[in-house]
PDB file of C-alpha atoms in Angstrom:
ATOM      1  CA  UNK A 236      42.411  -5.148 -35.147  1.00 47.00           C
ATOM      2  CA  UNK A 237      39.328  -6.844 -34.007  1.00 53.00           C
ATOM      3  CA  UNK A 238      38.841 -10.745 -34.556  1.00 54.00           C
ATOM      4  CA  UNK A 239      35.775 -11.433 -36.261  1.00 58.00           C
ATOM      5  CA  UNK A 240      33.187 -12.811 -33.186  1.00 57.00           C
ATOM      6  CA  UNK A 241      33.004 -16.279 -33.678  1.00 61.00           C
ATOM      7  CA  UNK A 242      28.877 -16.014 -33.899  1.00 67.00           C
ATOM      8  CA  UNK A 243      27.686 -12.529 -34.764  1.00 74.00           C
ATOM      9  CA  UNK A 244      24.051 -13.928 -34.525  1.00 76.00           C
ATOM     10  CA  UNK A 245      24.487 -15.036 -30.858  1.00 76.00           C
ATOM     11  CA  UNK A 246      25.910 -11.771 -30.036  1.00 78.00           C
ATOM     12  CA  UNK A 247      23.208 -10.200 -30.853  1.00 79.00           C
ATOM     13  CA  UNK A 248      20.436 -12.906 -29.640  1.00 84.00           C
ATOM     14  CA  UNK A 249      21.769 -12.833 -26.363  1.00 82.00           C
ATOM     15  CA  UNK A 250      20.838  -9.839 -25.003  1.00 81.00           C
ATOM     16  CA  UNK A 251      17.764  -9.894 -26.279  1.00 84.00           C
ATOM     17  CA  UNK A 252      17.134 -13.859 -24.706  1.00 84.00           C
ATOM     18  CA  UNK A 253      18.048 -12.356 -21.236  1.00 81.00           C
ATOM     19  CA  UNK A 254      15.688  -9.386 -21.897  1.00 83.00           C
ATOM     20  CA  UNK A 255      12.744 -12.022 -22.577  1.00 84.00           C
ATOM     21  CA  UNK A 256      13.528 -14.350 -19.958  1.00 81.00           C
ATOM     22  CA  UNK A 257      13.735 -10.882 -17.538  1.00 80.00           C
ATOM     23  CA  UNK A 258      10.444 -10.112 -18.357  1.00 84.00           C
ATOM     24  CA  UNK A 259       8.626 -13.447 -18.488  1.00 87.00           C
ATOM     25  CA  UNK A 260      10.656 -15.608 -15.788  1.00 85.00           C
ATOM     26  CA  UNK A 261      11.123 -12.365 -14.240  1.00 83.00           C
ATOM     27  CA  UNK A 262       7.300 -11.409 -13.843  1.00 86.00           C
ATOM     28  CA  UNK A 263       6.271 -14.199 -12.806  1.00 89.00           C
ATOM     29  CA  UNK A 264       8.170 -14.593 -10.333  1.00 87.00           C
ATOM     30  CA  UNK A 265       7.291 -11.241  -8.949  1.00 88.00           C
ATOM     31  CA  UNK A 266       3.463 -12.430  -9.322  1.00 91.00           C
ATOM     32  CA  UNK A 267       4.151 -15.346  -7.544  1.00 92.00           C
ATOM     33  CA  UNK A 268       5.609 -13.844  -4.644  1.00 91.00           C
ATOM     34  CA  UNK A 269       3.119 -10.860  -4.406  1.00 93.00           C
ATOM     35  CA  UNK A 270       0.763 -14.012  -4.068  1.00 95.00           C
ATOM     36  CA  UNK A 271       2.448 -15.435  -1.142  1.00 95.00           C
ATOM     37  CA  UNK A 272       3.017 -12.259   0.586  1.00 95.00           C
ATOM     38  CA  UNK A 273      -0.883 -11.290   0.611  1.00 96.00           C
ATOM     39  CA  UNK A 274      -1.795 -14.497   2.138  1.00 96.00           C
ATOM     40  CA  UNK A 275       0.919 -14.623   4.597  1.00 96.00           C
ATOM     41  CA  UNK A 276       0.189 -11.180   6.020  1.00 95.00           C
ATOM     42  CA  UNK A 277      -3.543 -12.267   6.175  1.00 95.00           C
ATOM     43  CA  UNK A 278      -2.046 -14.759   7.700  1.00 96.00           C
ATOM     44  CA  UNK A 279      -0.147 -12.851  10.725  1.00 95.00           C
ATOM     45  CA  UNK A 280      -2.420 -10.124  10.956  1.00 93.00           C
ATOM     46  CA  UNK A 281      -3.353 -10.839  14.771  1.00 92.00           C
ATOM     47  CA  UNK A 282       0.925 -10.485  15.586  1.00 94.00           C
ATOM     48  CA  UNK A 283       1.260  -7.045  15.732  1.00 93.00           C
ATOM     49  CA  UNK A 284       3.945  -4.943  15.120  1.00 94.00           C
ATOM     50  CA  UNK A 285       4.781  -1.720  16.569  1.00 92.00           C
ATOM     51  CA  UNK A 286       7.335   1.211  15.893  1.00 93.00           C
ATOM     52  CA  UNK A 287       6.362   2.495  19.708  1.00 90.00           C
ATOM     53  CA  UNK A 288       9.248   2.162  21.752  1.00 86.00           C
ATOM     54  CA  UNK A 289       7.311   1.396  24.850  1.00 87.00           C
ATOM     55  CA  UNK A 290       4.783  -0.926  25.176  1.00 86.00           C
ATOM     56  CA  UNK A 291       1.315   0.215  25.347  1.00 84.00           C
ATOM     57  CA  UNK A 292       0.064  -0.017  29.183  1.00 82.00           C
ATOM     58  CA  UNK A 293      -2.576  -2.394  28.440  1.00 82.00           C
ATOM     59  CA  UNK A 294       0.520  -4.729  27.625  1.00 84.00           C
ATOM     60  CA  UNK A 295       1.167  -6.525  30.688  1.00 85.00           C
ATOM     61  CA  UNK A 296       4.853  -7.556  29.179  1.00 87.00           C
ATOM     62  CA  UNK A 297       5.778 -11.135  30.412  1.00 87.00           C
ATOM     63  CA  UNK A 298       9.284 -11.345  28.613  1.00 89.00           C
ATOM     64  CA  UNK A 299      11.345  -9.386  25.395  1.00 92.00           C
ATOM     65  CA  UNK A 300      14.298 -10.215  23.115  1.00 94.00           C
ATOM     66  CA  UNK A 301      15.752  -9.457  19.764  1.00 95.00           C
ATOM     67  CA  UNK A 302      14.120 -10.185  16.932  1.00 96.00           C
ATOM     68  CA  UNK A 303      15.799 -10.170  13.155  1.00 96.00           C
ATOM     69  CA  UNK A 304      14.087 -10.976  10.118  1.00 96.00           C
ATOM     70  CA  UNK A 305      16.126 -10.104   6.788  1.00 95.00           C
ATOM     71  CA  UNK A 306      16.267 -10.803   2.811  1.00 94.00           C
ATOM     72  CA  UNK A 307      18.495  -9.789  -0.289  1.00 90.00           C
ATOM     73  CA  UNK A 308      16.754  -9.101  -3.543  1.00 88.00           C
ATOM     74  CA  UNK A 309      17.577  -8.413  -7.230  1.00 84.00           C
ATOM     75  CA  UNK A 310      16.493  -6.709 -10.050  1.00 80.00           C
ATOM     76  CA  UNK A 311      15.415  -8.989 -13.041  1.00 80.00           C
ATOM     77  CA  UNK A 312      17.347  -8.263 -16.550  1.00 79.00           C
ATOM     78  CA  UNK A 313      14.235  -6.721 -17.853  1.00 82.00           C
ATOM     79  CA  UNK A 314      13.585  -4.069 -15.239  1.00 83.00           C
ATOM     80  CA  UNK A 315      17.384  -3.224 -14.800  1.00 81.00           C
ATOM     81  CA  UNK A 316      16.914  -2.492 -18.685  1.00 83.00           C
ATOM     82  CA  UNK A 317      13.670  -0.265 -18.319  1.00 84.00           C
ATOM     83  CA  UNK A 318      15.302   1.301 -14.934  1.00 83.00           C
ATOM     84  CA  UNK A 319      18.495   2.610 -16.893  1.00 85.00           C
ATOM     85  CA  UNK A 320      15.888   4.122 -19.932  1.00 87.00           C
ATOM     86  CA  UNK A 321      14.124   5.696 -16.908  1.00 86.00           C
ATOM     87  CA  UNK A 322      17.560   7.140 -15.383  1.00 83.00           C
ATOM     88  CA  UNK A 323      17.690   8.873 -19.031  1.00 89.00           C
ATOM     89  CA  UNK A 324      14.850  10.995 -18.760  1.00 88.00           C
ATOM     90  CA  UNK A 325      14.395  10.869 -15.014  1.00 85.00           C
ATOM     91  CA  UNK A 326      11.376  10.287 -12.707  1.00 86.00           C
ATOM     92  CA  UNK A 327       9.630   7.059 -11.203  1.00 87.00           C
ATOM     93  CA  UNK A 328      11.873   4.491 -10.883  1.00 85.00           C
ATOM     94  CA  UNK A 329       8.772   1.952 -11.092  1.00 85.00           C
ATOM     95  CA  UNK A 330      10.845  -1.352 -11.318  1.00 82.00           C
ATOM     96  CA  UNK A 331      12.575  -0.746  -8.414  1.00 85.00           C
ATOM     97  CA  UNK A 332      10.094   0.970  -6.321  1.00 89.00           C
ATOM     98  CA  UNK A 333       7.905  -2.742  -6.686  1.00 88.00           C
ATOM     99  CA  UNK A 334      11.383  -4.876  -5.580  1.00 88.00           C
ATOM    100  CA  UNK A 335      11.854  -2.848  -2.630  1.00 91.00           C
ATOM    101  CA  UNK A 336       8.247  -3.093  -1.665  1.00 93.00           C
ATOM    102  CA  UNK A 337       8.218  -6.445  -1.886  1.00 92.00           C
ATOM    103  CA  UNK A 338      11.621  -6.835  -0.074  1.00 94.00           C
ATOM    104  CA  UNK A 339      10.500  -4.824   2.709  1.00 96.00           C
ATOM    105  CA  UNK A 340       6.888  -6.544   3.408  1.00 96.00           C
ATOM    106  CA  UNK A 341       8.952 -10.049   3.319  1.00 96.00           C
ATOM    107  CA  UNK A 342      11.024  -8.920   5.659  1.00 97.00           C
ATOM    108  CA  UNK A 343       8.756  -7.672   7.873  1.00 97.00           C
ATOM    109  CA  UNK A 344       6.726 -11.007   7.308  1.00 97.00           C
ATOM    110  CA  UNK A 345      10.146 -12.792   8.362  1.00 97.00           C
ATOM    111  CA  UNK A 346      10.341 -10.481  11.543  1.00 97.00           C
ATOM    112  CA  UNK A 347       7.131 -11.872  12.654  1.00 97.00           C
ATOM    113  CA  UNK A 348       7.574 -14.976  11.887  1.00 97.00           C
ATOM    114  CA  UNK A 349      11.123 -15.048  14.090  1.00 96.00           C
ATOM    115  CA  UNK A 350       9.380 -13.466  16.602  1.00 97.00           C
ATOM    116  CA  UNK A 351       6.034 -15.821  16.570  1.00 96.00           C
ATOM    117  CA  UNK A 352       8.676 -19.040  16.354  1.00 96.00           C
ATOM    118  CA  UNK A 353      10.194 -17.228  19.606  1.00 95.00           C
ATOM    119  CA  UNK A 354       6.768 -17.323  21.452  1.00 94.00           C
ATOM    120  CA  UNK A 355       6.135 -13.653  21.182  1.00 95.00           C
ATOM    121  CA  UNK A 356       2.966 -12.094  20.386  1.00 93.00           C
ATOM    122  CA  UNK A 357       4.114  -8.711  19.492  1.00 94.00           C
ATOM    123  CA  UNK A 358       6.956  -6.752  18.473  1.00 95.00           C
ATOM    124  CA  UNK A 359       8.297  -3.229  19.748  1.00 94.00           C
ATOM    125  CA  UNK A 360      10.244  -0.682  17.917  1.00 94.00           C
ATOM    126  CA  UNK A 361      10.295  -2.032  14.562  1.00 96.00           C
ATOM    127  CA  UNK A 362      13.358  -0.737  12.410  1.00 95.00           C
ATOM    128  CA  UNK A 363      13.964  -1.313   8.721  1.00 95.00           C
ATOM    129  CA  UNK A 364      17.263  -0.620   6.953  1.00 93.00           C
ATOM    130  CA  UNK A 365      18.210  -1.072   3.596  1.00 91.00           C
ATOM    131  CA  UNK A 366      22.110  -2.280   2.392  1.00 87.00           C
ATOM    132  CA  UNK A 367      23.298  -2.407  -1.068  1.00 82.00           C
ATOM    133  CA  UNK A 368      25.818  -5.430  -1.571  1.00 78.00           C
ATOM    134  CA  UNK A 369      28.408  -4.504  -4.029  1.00 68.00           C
ATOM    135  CA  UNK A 370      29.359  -6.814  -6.988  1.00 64.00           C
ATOM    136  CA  UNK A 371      32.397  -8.973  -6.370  1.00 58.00           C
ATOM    137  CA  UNK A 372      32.748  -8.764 -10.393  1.00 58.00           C
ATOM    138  CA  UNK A 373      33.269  -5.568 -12.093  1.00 53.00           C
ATOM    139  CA  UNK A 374      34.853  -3.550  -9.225  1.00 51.00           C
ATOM    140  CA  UNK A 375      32.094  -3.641  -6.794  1.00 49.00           C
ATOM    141  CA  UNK A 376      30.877  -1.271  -9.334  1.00 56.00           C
ATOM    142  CA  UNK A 377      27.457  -3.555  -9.823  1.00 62.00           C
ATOM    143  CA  UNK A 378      24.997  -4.034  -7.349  1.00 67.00           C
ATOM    144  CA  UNK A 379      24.870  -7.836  -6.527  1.00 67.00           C
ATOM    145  CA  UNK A 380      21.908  -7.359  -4.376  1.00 80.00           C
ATOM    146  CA  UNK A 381      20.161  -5.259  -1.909  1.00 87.00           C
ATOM    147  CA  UNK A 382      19.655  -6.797   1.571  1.00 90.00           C
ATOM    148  CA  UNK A 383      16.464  -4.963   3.402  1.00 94.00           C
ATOM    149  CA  UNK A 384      16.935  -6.130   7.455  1.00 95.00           C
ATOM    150  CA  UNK A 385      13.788  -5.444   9.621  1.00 96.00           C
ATOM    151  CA  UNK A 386      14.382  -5.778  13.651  1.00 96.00           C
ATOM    152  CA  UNK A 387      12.698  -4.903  17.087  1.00 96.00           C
ATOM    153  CA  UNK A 388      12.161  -6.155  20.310  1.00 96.00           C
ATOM    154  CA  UNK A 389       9.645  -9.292  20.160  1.00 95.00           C
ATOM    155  CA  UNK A 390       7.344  -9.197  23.381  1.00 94.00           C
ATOM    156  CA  UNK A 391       5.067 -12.206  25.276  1.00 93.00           C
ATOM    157  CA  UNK A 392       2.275 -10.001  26.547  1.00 86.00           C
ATOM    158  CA  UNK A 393       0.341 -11.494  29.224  1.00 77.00           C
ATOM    159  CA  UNK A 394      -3.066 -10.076  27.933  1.00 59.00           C
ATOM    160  CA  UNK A 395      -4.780  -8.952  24.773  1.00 55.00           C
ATOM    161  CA  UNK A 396      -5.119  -5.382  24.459  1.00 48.00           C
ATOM    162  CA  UNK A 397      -8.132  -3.118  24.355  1.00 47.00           C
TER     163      UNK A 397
ATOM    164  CA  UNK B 176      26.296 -19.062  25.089  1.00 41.00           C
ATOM    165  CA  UNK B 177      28.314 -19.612  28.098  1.00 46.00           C
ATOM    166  CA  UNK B 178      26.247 -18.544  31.647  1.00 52.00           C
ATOM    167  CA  UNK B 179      23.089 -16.797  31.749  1.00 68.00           C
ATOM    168  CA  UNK B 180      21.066 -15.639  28.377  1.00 86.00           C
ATOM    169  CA  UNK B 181      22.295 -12.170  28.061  1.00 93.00           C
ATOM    170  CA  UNK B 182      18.989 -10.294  27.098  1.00 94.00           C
ATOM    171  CA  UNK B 183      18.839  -8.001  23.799  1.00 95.00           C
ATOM    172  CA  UNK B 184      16.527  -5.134  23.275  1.00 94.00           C
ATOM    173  CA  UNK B 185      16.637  -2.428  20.689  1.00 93.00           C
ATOM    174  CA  UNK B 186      14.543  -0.181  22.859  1.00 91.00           C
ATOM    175  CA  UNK B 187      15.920   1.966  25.712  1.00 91.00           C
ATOM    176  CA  UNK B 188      14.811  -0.637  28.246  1.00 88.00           C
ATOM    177  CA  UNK B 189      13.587  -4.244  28.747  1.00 90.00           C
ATOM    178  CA  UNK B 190      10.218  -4.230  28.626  1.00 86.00           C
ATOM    179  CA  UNK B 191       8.918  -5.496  32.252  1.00 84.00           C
ATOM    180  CA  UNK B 192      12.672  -5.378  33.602  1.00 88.00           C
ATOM    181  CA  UNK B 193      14.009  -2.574  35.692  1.00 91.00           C
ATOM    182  CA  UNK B 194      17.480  -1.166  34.666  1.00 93.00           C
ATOM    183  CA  UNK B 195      20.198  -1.321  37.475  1.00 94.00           C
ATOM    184  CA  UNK B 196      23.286  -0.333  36.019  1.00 93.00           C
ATOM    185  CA  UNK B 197      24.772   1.064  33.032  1.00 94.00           C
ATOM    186  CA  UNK B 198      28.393  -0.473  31.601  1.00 95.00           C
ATOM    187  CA  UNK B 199      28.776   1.574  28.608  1.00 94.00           C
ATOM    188  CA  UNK B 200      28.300   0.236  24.762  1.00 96.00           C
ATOM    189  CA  UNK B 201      29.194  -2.846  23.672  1.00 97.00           C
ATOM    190  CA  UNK B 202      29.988  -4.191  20.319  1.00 96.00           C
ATOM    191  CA  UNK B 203      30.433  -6.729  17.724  1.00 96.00           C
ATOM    192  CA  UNK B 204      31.601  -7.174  13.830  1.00 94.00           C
ATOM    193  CA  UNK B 205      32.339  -9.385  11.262  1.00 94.00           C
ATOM    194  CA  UNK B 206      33.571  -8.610   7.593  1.00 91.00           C
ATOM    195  CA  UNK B 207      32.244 -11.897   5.766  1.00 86.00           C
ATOM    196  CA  UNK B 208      33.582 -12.968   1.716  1.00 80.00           C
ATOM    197  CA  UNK B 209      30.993 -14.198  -0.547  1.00 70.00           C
ATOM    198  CA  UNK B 210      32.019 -17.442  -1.831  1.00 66.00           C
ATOM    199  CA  UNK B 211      32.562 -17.695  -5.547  1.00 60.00           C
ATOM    200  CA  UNK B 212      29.937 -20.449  -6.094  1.00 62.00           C
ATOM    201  CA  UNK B 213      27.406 -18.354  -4.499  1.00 64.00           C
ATOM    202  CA  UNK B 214      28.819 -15.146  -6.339  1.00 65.00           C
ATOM    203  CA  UNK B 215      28.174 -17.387  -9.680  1.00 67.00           C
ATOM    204  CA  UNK B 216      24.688 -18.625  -8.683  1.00 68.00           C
ATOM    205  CA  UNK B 217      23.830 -15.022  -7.613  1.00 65.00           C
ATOM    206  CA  UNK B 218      24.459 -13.517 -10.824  1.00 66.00           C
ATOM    207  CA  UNK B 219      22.823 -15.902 -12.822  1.00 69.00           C
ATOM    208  CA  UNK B 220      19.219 -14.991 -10.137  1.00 69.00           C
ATOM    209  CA  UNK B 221      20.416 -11.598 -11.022  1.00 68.00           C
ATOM    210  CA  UNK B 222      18.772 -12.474 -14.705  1.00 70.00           C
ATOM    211  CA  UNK B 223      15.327 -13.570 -13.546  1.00 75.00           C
ATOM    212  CA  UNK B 224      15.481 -11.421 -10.088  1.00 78.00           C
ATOM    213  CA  UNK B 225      14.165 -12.224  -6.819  1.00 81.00           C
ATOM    214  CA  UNK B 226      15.607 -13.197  -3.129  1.00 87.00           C
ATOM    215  CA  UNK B 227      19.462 -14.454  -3.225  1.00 84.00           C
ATOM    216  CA  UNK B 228      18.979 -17.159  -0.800  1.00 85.00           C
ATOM    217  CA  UNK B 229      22.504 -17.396  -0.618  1.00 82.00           C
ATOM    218  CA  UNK B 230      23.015 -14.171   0.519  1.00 84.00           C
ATOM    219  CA  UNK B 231      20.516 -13.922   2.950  1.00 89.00           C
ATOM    220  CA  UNK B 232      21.831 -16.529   4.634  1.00 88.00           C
ATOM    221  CA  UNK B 233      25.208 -15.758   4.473  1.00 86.00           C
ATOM    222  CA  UNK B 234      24.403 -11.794   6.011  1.00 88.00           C
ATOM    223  CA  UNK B 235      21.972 -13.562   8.954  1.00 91.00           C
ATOM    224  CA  UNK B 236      24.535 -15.688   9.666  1.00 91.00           C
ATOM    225  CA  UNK B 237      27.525 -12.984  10.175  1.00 91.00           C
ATOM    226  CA  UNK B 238      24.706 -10.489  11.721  1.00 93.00           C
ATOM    227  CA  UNK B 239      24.424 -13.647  14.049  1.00 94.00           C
ATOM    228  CA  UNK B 240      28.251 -13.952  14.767  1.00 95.00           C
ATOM    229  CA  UNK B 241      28.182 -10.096  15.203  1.00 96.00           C
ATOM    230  CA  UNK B 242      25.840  -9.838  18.046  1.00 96.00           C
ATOM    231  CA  UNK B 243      27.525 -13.151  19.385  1.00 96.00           C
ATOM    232  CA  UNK B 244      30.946 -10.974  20.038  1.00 96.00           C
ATOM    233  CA  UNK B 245      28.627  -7.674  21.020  1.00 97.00           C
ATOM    234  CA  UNK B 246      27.122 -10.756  23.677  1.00 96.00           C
ATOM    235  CA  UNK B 247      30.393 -11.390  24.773  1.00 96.00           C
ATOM    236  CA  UNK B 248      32.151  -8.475  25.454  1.00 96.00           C
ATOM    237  CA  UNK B 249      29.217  -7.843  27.582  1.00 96.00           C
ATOM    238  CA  UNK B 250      28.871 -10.671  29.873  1.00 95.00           C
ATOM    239  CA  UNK B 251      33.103  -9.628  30.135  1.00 95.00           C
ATOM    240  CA  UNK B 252      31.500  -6.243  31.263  1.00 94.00           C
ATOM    241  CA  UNK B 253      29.407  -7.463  33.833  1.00 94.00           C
ATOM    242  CA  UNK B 254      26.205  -7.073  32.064  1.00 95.00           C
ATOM    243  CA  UNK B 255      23.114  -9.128  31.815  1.00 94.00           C
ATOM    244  CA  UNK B 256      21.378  -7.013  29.175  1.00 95.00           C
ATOM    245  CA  UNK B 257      22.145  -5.162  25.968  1.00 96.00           C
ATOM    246  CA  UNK B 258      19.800  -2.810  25.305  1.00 95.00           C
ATOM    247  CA  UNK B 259      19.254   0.260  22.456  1.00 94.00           C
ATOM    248  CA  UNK B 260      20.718  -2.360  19.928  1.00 95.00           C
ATOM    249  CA  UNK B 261      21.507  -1.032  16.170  1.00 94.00           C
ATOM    250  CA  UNK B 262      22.998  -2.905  13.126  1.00 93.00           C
ATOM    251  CA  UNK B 263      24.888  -1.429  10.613  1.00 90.00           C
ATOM    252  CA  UNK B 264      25.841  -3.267   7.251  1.00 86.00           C
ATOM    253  CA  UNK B 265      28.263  -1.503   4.873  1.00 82.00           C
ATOM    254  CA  UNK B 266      30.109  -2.855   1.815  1.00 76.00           C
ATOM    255  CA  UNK B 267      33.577  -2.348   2.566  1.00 73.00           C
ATOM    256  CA  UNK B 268      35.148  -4.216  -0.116  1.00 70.00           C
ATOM    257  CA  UNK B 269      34.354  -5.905  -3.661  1.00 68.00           C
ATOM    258  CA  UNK B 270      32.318  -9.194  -2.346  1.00 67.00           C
ATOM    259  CA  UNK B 271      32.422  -8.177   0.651  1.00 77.00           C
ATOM    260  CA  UNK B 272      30.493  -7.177   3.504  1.00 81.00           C
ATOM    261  CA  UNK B 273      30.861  -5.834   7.273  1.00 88.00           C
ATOM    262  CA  UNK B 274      28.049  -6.601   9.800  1.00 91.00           C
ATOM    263  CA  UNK B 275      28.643  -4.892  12.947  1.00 93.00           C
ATOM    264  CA  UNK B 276      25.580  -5.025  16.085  1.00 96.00           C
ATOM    265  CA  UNK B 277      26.164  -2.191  18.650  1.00 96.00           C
ATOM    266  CA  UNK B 278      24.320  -1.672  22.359  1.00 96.00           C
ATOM    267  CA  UNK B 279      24.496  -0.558  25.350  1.00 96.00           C
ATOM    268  CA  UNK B 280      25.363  -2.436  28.156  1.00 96.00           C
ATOM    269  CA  UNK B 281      23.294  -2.869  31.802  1.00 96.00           C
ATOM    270  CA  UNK B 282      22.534  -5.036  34.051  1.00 95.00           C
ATOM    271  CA  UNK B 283      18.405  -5.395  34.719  1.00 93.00           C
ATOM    272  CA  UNK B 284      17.129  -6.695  37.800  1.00 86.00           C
TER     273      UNK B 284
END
């Protein structure tokens, strides 16, 4: 026998509150930050970053250390909704293909600016990996996040190149 | 950091150093809790999306300590450099999360 929930109309507004706050705080949010991240990587276009593993020879290398740059992201309410209609039918998973772009550039963004704060002027080797974070509430069965870590070797070169 | 700066690389040398001697790999982990409050505040940012400051921080950090120990249990080796450097994050438990930093150690002239 199930009690009688204390305010049927809540139940049912609630849900749909989260969905509209998803989508509104959500989006802009993600506007926002797509924003930042286009003037930021105007920005640091001059501190390049390389997946090379050896420095180009016109890279008279001065000094070189790690360099970490890293962020966890979530999904809003909205597109976790429209992502699980998508797993129905199968296909693009658009909402989440846009968070982990997003992730990745600001972590690549963060990479240089570790590296830059460092007093390098490049960065060699670049690596990206991508962690999901289990949920500490339902069994680690939800994702609490997804943590996208970008690394390489940061470089002082002692010329420009070319 | 006790003694010299151990240098870290994650390519197969230090750029501009010469490598002298290999000592084998070297590592470092740390399995780090979230903290309830942040658990809380992260699923309430889980509505609206976005970065989880708190768990940013809380993974740099324990990457951080990770490569500390890897640091360590190099200079104990003899080394002055790590190089080839990887990180590995897995979710071993509910709310939790190991960060473990792996090189190779050597000594650069």
């Amino acid at each position: 026998m199930e009690a009688e929930p204390a305010f049927p109309l809540l139940r049912l507004l609630l849900p749909l509150l989260l969905l509209a706050m998803g989508w509104l705080v959500g989006g802009a949010i993600e506007r926002a930050h797509l924003r930042r991240l286009r003037l930021r990587e105007i920005h640091w276009r001059r501190l390049p970053l390389v997946t090379l593993r050896e420095p180009p020879e016109a890279w008279q290398v001065q000094r070189a250390g790690l360099v970490v740059g890293s962020v966890v992201v979530s999904i809003d309410y909205w597109k976790r909704m429209m992502a699980f209609f998508r797993s129905l039918v199968g296909g693009r998973v658009r909402a989440y293909e846009s968070l982990l772009e997003r992730a990745r550039r600001e972590a690549l963004l963060r990479l240089k600016e570790t590296a830059h704060g460092a007093g390098f002027d490049a960065v060699l080797g670049v690596r990206l990996e991508t962690a999901r974070l289990a949920s500490a509430s339902r069994d680690g069965e939800g994702t609490a996040g997804v943590e996208i870590v970008a690394f390489g070797t940061g470089v002082t070169r002692s010329q420009e190149p070319g | 950091m006790r003694g010299e700066a151990v240098l870290l690389s994650n390519t197969e040398e230090i750029p501009g150093r010469a490598i002298r001697e290999h000592h084998g790999v070297v590592s470092g982990s740390t399995v780090r809790a979230k903290h309830l409050g942040r658990d809380i505040m992260a699923g309430l940012k889980n509505l609206v999306g976005g970065e989880l400051k708190g768990y940013t921080e809380l993974l740099q950090e324990a990457r951080q300590e990770a490569l500390e120990r890897m640091i360590e249990e190099a200079q104990k080796a003899g080394a002055n450099a790590v190089v080839n450097v990887r990180f590995q994050t897995s979710s071993v438990a509910q709310g939790a999360a190991e960060l473990f930093a792996y090189g190779t150690a050597v000594t650069v002239g």
